[in-house]
Amino acid sequence: MEALLQKIETYRREIEAFPSNENDAAEQFRIAYLGTKGLVKSLMGEMKQVPAERKKEFGQVLNEFKQFAEAKHEALKAAGAQHAVSTTATIDLSLPGDVIPVGSRHPISMMRHRIIAIFQRLGFSVAEGPEIEDDWHNFTALNLPEYHPARDMQDTFYISTDPAWLLRTHTSNIQIREMEKGILPLRIICPGRVYRNETISARSHCFFHQVEGLYIDENVSFADLKQTLYYFVQEMYGNDVKVRFRPSYFPFTEPSAEMDISCQLCKGEGCNVCKHTGWLEILGCGMVHPKVLQNCNIDPEKYSGFAFGMGVERPALLKYGINDIRLFSENDVRFLKQFTGLV
Ligand code: DAH
């Protein structure tokens, strides 16, 4: 019994000294002293060892001890609440938040979106096709049969030769795939990445991006083509841009043309970018060749159409004042960060 009273006295001192600076001090205290496995409970278990004549006395001591522990628990709870209040009070709500770095759109994506959006306003819808292509869709159906000299115009990356699988050299493959579906009229704009085996330099790369356009219906004329492209350049470059068409050759169009716009940098005066001509070539176009229509089971007597294809890199270089095409694919964060916030 004396030993027990001694023990209780020691616990009392422990409780007095129980630290209140921990966040969950009250809860820790409750578990240690007042919980179902706590000290008070276990002291109560000692009651059976106390001789009968001293049970009452021990009961009183124990009761006081319990009340003492409960009072301490209340005090710790109050201190904890106080602590919480004082920590919130020290938060300075006027401090600026952490800066979360945001990504940026790639200049090629932005330019592709601008081009697409203009044609969408004219009723064109977006169509896409595979980058790994067969010979038929990239060449043969486009009136570029085997041994056609025009195949040399585009240095092709072949994946296999028999049968031929290749990385598409232009987005014109999408024209064929869409015409083959046989749903007419057809009015599509086809963005995509294309590949050519060219030496990488500031001006050319072994991959780049194109946007192809195709319109097939009854009575589509060259005038429709010109008007569509006039609309495009005015939306893209403003009302005072000048346009010229030069006769050209593409196997898949007849007649074919290339379109130039007045140089946006020197306004036609002549500068390095336009090689002192005052003009910049921006796209190839023409009336879809009857053979191409036939290859896709479209009756050239009934239907006609125009097509055009343009690069995305060139207009992006001009718009953002970039002088090296390699920057587009090097993923240098310092370069990419400059476009943050632009759409
Ligand atoms: N496929 C051509 C090229 O890559 C671009 C082109 C020219 C596409 C005329 C056309 C077109 O659809 O009609 O150089």
Short mmCIF file of C-alpha atoms and ligand atoms in Angstrom, two decimals:
data_model
loop_
_atom_site.label_atom_id
_atom_site.label_comp_id
_atom_site.label_asym_id
_atom_site.label_seq_id
_atom_site.Cartn_x
_atom_site.Cartn_y
_atom_site.Cartn_z
CA MET A 1 0.00 0.00 0.00
CA GLU A 2 2.76 2.48 0.90
CA ALA A 3 4.53 1.62 -2.31
CA LEU A 4 1.34 2.29 -4.23
CA LEU A 5 0.88 5.70 -2.63
CA GLN A 6 4.50 6.43 -3.44
CA LYS A 7 3.87 5.53 -7.07
CA ILE A 8 0.84 7.81 -7.28
CA GLU A 9 2.91 10.65 -5.93
CA THR A 10 5.52 10.10 -8.63
CA TYR A 11 2.82 10.06 -11.32
CA ARG A 12 1.38 13.29 -9.96
CA ARG A 13 4.75 14.97 -10.43
CA GLU A 14 5.01 13.52 -13.91
CA ILE A 15 1.61 14.93 -14.77
CA GLU A 16 2.55 18.35 -13.45
CA ALA A 17 5.59 18.35 -15.69
CA PHE A 18 3.73 16.97 -18.76
CA PRO A 19 4.81 19.23 -21.65
CA SER A 20 2.09 21.27 -23.34
CA ASN A 21 4.10 22.47 -26.33
CA GLU A 22 3.30 19.50 -28.58
CA ASN A 23 0.46 20.00 -31.06
CA ASP A 24 -1.52 17.01 -29.84
CA ALA A 25 -0.39 17.15 -26.20
CA ALA A 26 -3.94 16.87 -24.85
CA GLU A 27 -4.63 13.73 -26.87
CA GLN A 28 -1.31 12.12 -25.97
CA PHE A 29 -2.04 12.84 -22.33
CA ARG A 30 -5.54 11.39 -22.54
CA ILE A 31 -4.23 8.18 -24.04
CA ALA A 32 -1.44 7.81 -21.47
CA TYR A 33 -3.43 8.62 -18.36
CA LEU A 34 -7.18 8.58 -18.95
CA GLY A 35 -7.71 6.14 -21.80
CA THR A 36 -8.95 2.56 -21.46
CA LYS A 37 -5.35 1.39 -21.29
CA GLY A 38 -4.22 4.45 -19.35
CA LEU A 39 -2.57 4.75 -16.02
CA VAL A 40 -5.66 5.67 -13.99
CA LYS A 41 -7.41 2.52 -15.17
CA SER A 42 -4.43 0.35 -14.29
CA LEU A 43 -4.19 1.91 -10.80
CA MET A 44 -7.81 1.02 -10.28
CA GLY A 45 -6.85 -2.53 -11.05
CA GLU A 46 -4.45 -2.39 -8.12
CA MET A 47 -7.37 -1.92 -5.73
CA LYS A 48 -7.66 -5.66 -5.22
CA GLN A 49 -4.21 -5.80 -3.67
CA VAL A 50 -5.11 -3.16 -1.10
CA PRO A 51 -6.05 -4.61 2.30
CA ALA A 52 -9.75 -4.24 3.06
CA GLU A 53 -9.33 -1.78 5.92
CA ARG A 54 -7.42 0.67 3.74
CA LYS A 55 -9.53 0.34 0.60
CA LYS A 56 -11.56 3.46 1.43
CA GLU A 57 -8.45 5.58 1.97
CA PHE A 58 -6.87 4.31 -1.22
CA GLY A 59 -10.11 4.94 -3.11
CA GLN A 60 -10.04 8.58 -2.02
CA VAL A 61 -6.42 9.06 -3.05
CA LEU A 62 -7.13 7.47 -6.37
CA ASN A 63 -10.18 9.62 -6.93
CA GLU A 64 -8.26 12.78 -6.23
CA PHE A 65 -5.54 11.59 -8.54
CA LYS A 66 -8.08 10.96 -11.27
CA GLN A 67 -9.58 14.43 -10.85
CA PHE A 68 -6.12 15.92 -10.91
CA ALA A 69 -5.36 14.11 -14.18
CA GLU A 70 -8.69 15.23 -15.67
CA ALA A 71 -8.00 18.83 -14.74
CA LYS A 72 -4.62 18.59 -16.41
CA HIS A 73 -6.28 17.17 -19.52
CA GLU A 74 -8.70 20.12 -19.67
CA ALA A 75 -5.81 22.54 -19.23
CA LEU A 76 -3.88 20.87 -22.04
CA LYS A 77 -6.91 21.04 -24.34
CA ALA A 78 -7.35 24.74 -23.66
CA ALA A 79 -3.65 25.33 -24.30
CA GLY A 80 -3.91 23.41 -27.57
CA ALA A 81 -6.81 25.56 -28.77
CA GLN A 82 -4.89 28.64 -27.80
CA HIS A 83 -1.88 27.37 -29.74
CA ALA A 84 -4.01 26.78 -32.83
CA VAL A 85 -5.43 30.29 -32.63
CA SER A 86 -2.02 31.83 -32.27
CA THR A 87 -0.62 29.89 -35.25
CA THR A 88 -3.43 31.01 -37.57
CA ALA A 89 -2.99 34.52 -36.33
CA THR A 90 0.60 34.53 -37.56
CA ILE A 91 -0.31 33.67 -41.19
CA ASP A 92 0.18 36.78 -43.29
CA LEU A 93 -2.60 36.60 -45.84
CA SER A 94 -1.17 39.50 -47.81
CA LEU A 95 1.99 37.58 -48.77
CA PRO A 96 2.13 36.71 -52.49
CA GLY A 97 1.43 33.02 -53.27
CA ASP A 98 3.98 30.56 -54.61
CA VAL A 99 4.63 31.05 -58.28
CA ILE A 100 3.47 27.94 -60.15
CA PRO A 101 5.35 27.71 -63.43
CA VAL A 102 2.91 27.45 -66.32
CA GLY A 103 3.76 25.87 -69.65
CA SER A 104 3.44 27.61 -72.96
CA ARG A 105 2.06 26.72 -76.33
CA HIS A 106 4.59 25.80 -78.94
CA PRO A 107 4.86 28.42 -81.70
CA ILE A 108 4.21 25.71 -84.31
CA SER A 109 1.00 24.69 -82.53
CA MET A 110 -0.09 28.29 -82.30
CA MET A 111 0.49 28.87 -85.99
CA ARG A 112 -1.25 25.63 -86.94
CA HIS A 113 -4.27 26.68 -84.86
CA ARG A 114 -4.39 30.09 -86.50
CA ILE A 115 -4.34 28.56 -89.96
CA ILE A 116 -6.98 25.96 -89.11
CA ALA A 117 -9.27 28.49 -87.41
CA ILE A 118 -9.38 30.66 -90.54
CA PHE A 119 -10.43 27.78 -92.77
CA GLN A 120 -12.93 26.52 -90.20
CA ARG A 121 -14.71 29.87 -90.55
CA LEU A 122 -15.13 28.99 -94.23
CA GLY A 123 -16.68 25.63 -93.40
CA PHE A 124 -13.61 23.40 -93.69
CA SER A 125 -13.30 20.64 -91.12
CA VAL A 126 -10.11 19.05 -89.80
CA ALA A 127 -8.96 15.65 -91.06
CA GLU A 128 -5.80 13.81 -90.08
CA GLY A 129 -3.89 10.83 -91.42
CA PRO A 130 -0.95 8.54 -90.62
CA GLU A 131 2.68 9.66 -90.64
CA ILE A 132 3.82 6.17 -91.62
CA GLU A 133 2.31 5.69 -95.03
CA ASP A 134 2.22 3.27 -97.93
CA ASP A 135 3.37 4.07 -101.42
CA TRP A 136 -0.15 4.33 -102.82
CA HIS A 137 -1.37 7.11 -100.55
CA ASN A 138 1.83 9.13 -100.51
CA PHE A 139 2.73 8.79 -104.21
CA THR A 140 0.91 6.54 -106.63
CA ALA A 141 -2.65 7.71 -106.03
CA LEU A 142 -1.42 11.30 -106.25
CA ASN A 143 -0.42 10.67 -109.86
CA LEU A 144 3.19 9.98 -108.94
CA PRO A 145 3.64 6.44 -110.31
CA GLU A 146 6.84 4.50 -109.82
CA TYR A 147 9.80 6.00 -111.70
CA HIS A 148 7.94 9.28 -112.05
CA PRO A 149 10.71 11.90 -112.03
CA ALA A 150 8.72 14.09 -109.66
CA ARG A 151 9.38 11.57 -106.90
CA ASP A 152 12.88 12.99 -106.81
CA MET A 153 11.45 16.31 -105.70
CA GLN A 154 11.03 14.85 -102.26
CA ASP A 155 13.77 12.82 -100.65
CA THR A 156 11.90 10.07 -98.91
CA PHE A 157 12.66 8.15 -95.74
CA TYR A 158 11.76 4.54 -96.53
CA ILE A 159 11.01 2.18 -93.67
CA SER A 160 10.81 -0.81 -96.01
CA THR A 161 10.88 -1.20 -99.76
CA ASP A 162 8.86 -4.32 -100.55
CA PRO A 163 6.14 -3.51 -99.77
CA ALA A 164 7.09 0.13 -99.46
CA TRP A 165 6.40 1.82 -96.16
CA LEU A 166 7.67 5.33 -95.73
CA LEU A 167 7.42 8.45 -93.64
CA ARG A 168 4.98 10.65 -95.50
CA THR A 169 6.68 13.42 -97.43
CA HIS A 170 3.61 15.67 -97.45
CA THR A 171 0.12 15.87 -95.99
CA SER A 172 -1.36 15.14 -99.44
CA ASN A 173 -1.78 11.51 -98.35
CA ILE A 174 -4.72 12.68 -96.23
CA GLN A 175 -6.48 13.98 -99.39
CA ILE A 176 -6.41 10.49 -100.83
CA ARG A 177 -7.56 8.80 -97.64
CA GLU A 178 -10.47 11.20 -97.29
CA MET A 179 -11.53 10.99 -100.97
CA GLU A 180 -11.41 7.20 -100.78
CA LYS A 181 -14.13 7.34 -98.12
CA GLY A 182 -16.44 8.42 -100.93
CA ILE A 183 -18.42 11.01 -98.99
CA LEU A 184 -18.96 14.11 -101.13
CA PRO A 185 -18.87 17.07 -101.14
CA LEU A 186 -15.62 17.21 -99.22
CA ARG A 187 -14.16 20.31 -97.60
CA ILE A 188 -11.21 19.54 -95.33
CA ILE A 189 -8.12 21.07 -93.83
CA CYS A 190 -5.40 18.58 -92.90
CA PRO A 191 -2.59 19.52 -90.52
CA GLY A 192 0.33 17.21 -89.88
CA ARG A 193 4.03 16.49 -89.61
CA VAL A 194 5.96 15.43 -92.69
CA TYR A 195 9.46 14.05 -93.25
CA ARG A 196 12.13 14.51 -95.90
CA ASN A 197 15.69 13.37 -96.03
CA GLU A 198 17.25 16.81 -96.08
CA THR A 199 20.35 18.21 -94.47
CA ILE A 200 19.43 19.99 -91.27
CA SER A 201 20.24 23.70 -91.32
CA ALA A 202 18.78 27.00 -90.13
CA ARG A 203 16.44 26.94 -93.12
CA SER A 204 15.47 23.29 -93.56
CA HIS A 205 14.92 20.23 -91.39
CA CYS A 206 14.28 16.53 -91.90
CA PHE A 207 10.79 16.98 -90.46
CA PHE A 208 8.42 19.90 -90.57
CA HIS A 209 4.71 20.66 -90.62
CA GLN A 210 2.20 21.26 -93.34
CA VAL A 211 -1.46 22.13 -93.64
CA GLU A 212 -3.26 20.73 -96.63
CA GLY A 213 -6.62 21.91 -97.95
CA LEU A 214 -9.06 20.11 -100.23
CA TYR A 215 -12.45 21.02 -101.61
CA ILE A 216 -14.35 18.64 -103.89
CA ASP A 217 -17.84 19.34 -105.18
CA GLU A 218 -19.69 19.90 -108.44
CA ASN A 219 -18.56 23.01 -110.31
CA VAL A 220 -15.59 23.95 -108.14
CA SER A 221 -13.41 26.34 -110.14
CA PHE A 222 -10.01 28.00 -109.98
CA ALA A 223 -11.85 31.22 -109.02
CA ASP A 224 -13.09 29.44 -105.87
CA LEU A 225 -9.52 28.47 -105.07
CA LYS A 226 -8.24 32.01 -105.48
CA GLN A 227 -11.04 33.52 -103.42
CA THR A 228 -10.50 31.02 -100.61
CA LEU A 229 -6.79 31.77 -100.50
CA TYR A 230 -7.33 35.56 -100.69
CA TYR A 231 -9.59 35.27 -97.69
CA PHE A 232 -6.97 33.23 -95.88
CA VAL A 233 -4.07 35.66 -96.41
CA GLN A 234 -6.17 38.67 -95.47
CA GLU A 235 -7.24 37.02 -92.23
CA MET A 236 -3.69 35.92 -91.58
CA TYR A 237 -1.65 38.93 -92.67
CA GLY A 238 -4.11 41.83 -92.84
CA ASN A 239 -5.95 43.65 -95.60
CA ASP A 240 -2.99 45.36 -97.22
CA VAL A 241 -1.09 42.17 -98.03
CA LYS A 242 -0.44 41.68 -101.76
CA VAL A 243 -0.80 38.29 -103.41
CA ARG A 244 0.48 36.82 -106.64
CA PHE A 245 0.05 33.42 -108.30
CA ARG A 246 2.83 31.90 -110.37
CA PRO A 247 2.22 28.93 -112.69
CA SER A 248 3.89 25.82 -111.30
CA TYR A 249 3.87 22.06 -111.54
CA PHE A 250 2.57 19.41 -109.17
CA PRO A 251 1.67 15.95 -110.48
CA PHE A 252 -1.56 15.92 -108.47
CA THR A 253 -2.97 19.23 -109.70
CA GLU A 254 -3.67 20.66 -113.14
CA PRO A 255 -3.31 23.57 -113.54
CA SER A 256 -0.93 24.16 -110.65
CA ALA A 257 0.27 27.36 -109.07
CA GLU A 258 2.39 28.71 -106.29
CA MET A 259 1.19 31.64 -104.26
CA ASP A 260 3.40 34.43 -102.97
CA ILE A 261 2.57 37.21 -100.55
CA SER A 262 4.28 40.58 -100.31
CA CYS A 263 7.13 40.30 -97.81
CA GLN A 264 5.79 41.11 -94.37
CA LEU A 265 9.15 42.27 -93.06
CA CYS A 266 10.14 44.85 -95.67
CA LYS A 267 6.62 45.44 -97.03
CA GLY A 268 7.80 44.57 -100.52
CA GLU A 269 10.88 46.83 -100.49
CA GLY A 270 13.30 43.90 -100.60
CA CYS A 271 15.25 42.41 -97.68
CA ASN A 272 17.33 39.35 -96.75
CA VAL A 273 14.34 37.23 -95.87
CA CYS A 274 12.65 37.68 -99.26
CA LYS A 275 16.03 37.62 -101.01
CA HIS A 276 15.38 41.16 -102.25
CA THR A 277 12.40 40.12 -104.35
CA GLY A 278 9.73 41.66 -102.12
CA TRP A 279 7.79 38.37 -102.29
CA LEU A 280 7.54 35.28 -100.09
CA GLU A 281 6.32 31.94 -101.40
CA ILE A 282 3.80 30.52 -98.96
CA LEU A 283 1.94 27.67 -100.67
CA GLY A 284 1.38 25.36 -103.61
CA CYS A 285 -2.08 24.80 -105.04
CA GLY A 286 -4.12 23.82 -108.06
CA MET A 287 -7.17 22.02 -109.42
CA VAL A 288 -7.16 18.37 -108.40
CA HIS A 289 -5.92 16.28 -111.35
CA PRO A 290 -8.70 14.16 -112.94
CA LYS A 291 -6.48 11.09 -112.56
CA VAL A 292 -6.29 11.65 -108.80
CA LEU A 293 -10.08 11.84 -108.62
CA GLN A 294 -10.33 8.62 -110.67
CA ASN A 295 -7.82 6.91 -108.38
CA CYS A 296 -10.23 7.59 -105.54
CA ASN A 297 -13.31 6.46 -107.48
CA ILE A 298 -14.62 9.97 -107.97
CA ASP A 299 -16.11 10.80 -111.37
CA PRO A 300 -14.07 13.69 -112.83
CA GLU A 301 -16.89 14.43 -115.28
CA LYS A 302 -19.19 15.23 -112.42
CA TYR A 303 -16.88 16.53 -109.73
CA SER A 304 -13.97 18.94 -109.63
CA GLY A 305 -11.93 20.30 -106.78
CA PHE A 306 -9.06 22.40 -105.63
CA ALA A 307 -6.22 21.60 -103.26
CA PHE A 308 -3.44 23.50 -101.61
CA GLY A 309 -0.59 22.75 -99.25
CA MET A 310 1.45 25.08 -97.10
CA GLY A 311 4.23 24.85 -94.57
CA VAL A 312 3.70 25.92 -90.97
CA GLU A 313 7.32 26.69 -90.05
CA ARG A 314 7.76 29.55 -92.51
CA PRO A 315 4.82 31.68 -91.32
CA ALA A 316 5.78 30.93 -87.69
CA LEU A 317 9.36 32.13 -88.33
CA LEU A 318 7.96 35.33 -89.80
CA LYS A 319 5.34 35.95 -87.15
CA TYR A 320 7.58 35.42 -84.14
CA GLY A 321 10.78 36.80 -85.66
CA ILE A 322 12.67 33.51 -85.35
CA ASN A 323 15.71 33.03 -87.57
CA ASP A 324 16.53 29.34 -87.17
CA ILE A 325 14.08 26.50 -87.86
CA ARG A 326 16.07 24.15 -85.58
CA LEU A 327 14.90 26.09 -82.52
CA PHE A 328 11.42 24.64 -83.03
CA SER A 329 12.54 21.11 -82.24
CA GLU A 330 15.39 21.57 -79.76
CA ASN A 331 13.10 21.95 -76.75
CA ASP A 332 15.27 24.64 -75.21
CA VAL A 333 13.18 25.89 -72.31
CA ARG A 334 14.61 29.40 -72.67
CA PHE A 335 13.22 29.51 -76.19
CA LEU A 336 9.86 27.93 -75.34
CA LYS A 337 9.31 30.15 -72.28
CA GLN A 338 9.15 33.21 -74.49
CA PHE A 339 5.74 32.09 -75.75
CA THR A 340 4.13 31.79 -72.31
CA GLY A 341 0.74 33.45 -72.29
CA LEU A 342 0.35 33.53 -76.08
CA VAL A 343 -2.40 31.56 -77.75
N1 DAH B 1 2.35 18.40 -101.48
C1 DAH B 1 3.04 19.61 -101.90
C2 DAH B 1 4.41 19.66 -101.25
O1 DAH B 1 4.60 19.01 -100.26
C3 DAH B 1 2.26 20.81 -101.53
C4 DAH B 1 1.02 20.91 -102.33
C5 DAH B 1 1.00 21.54 -103.52
C6 DAH B 1 -0.15 20.34 -101.86
C7 DAH B 1 -0.15 21.66 -104.28
C8 DAH B 1 -1.33 20.44 -102.61
C9 DAH B 1 -1.30 21.12 -103.82
O2 DAH B 1 -2.46 19.91 -102.21
O3 DAH B 1 -2.44 21.20 -104.54
O4 DAH B 1 5.25 20.35 -101.70
#
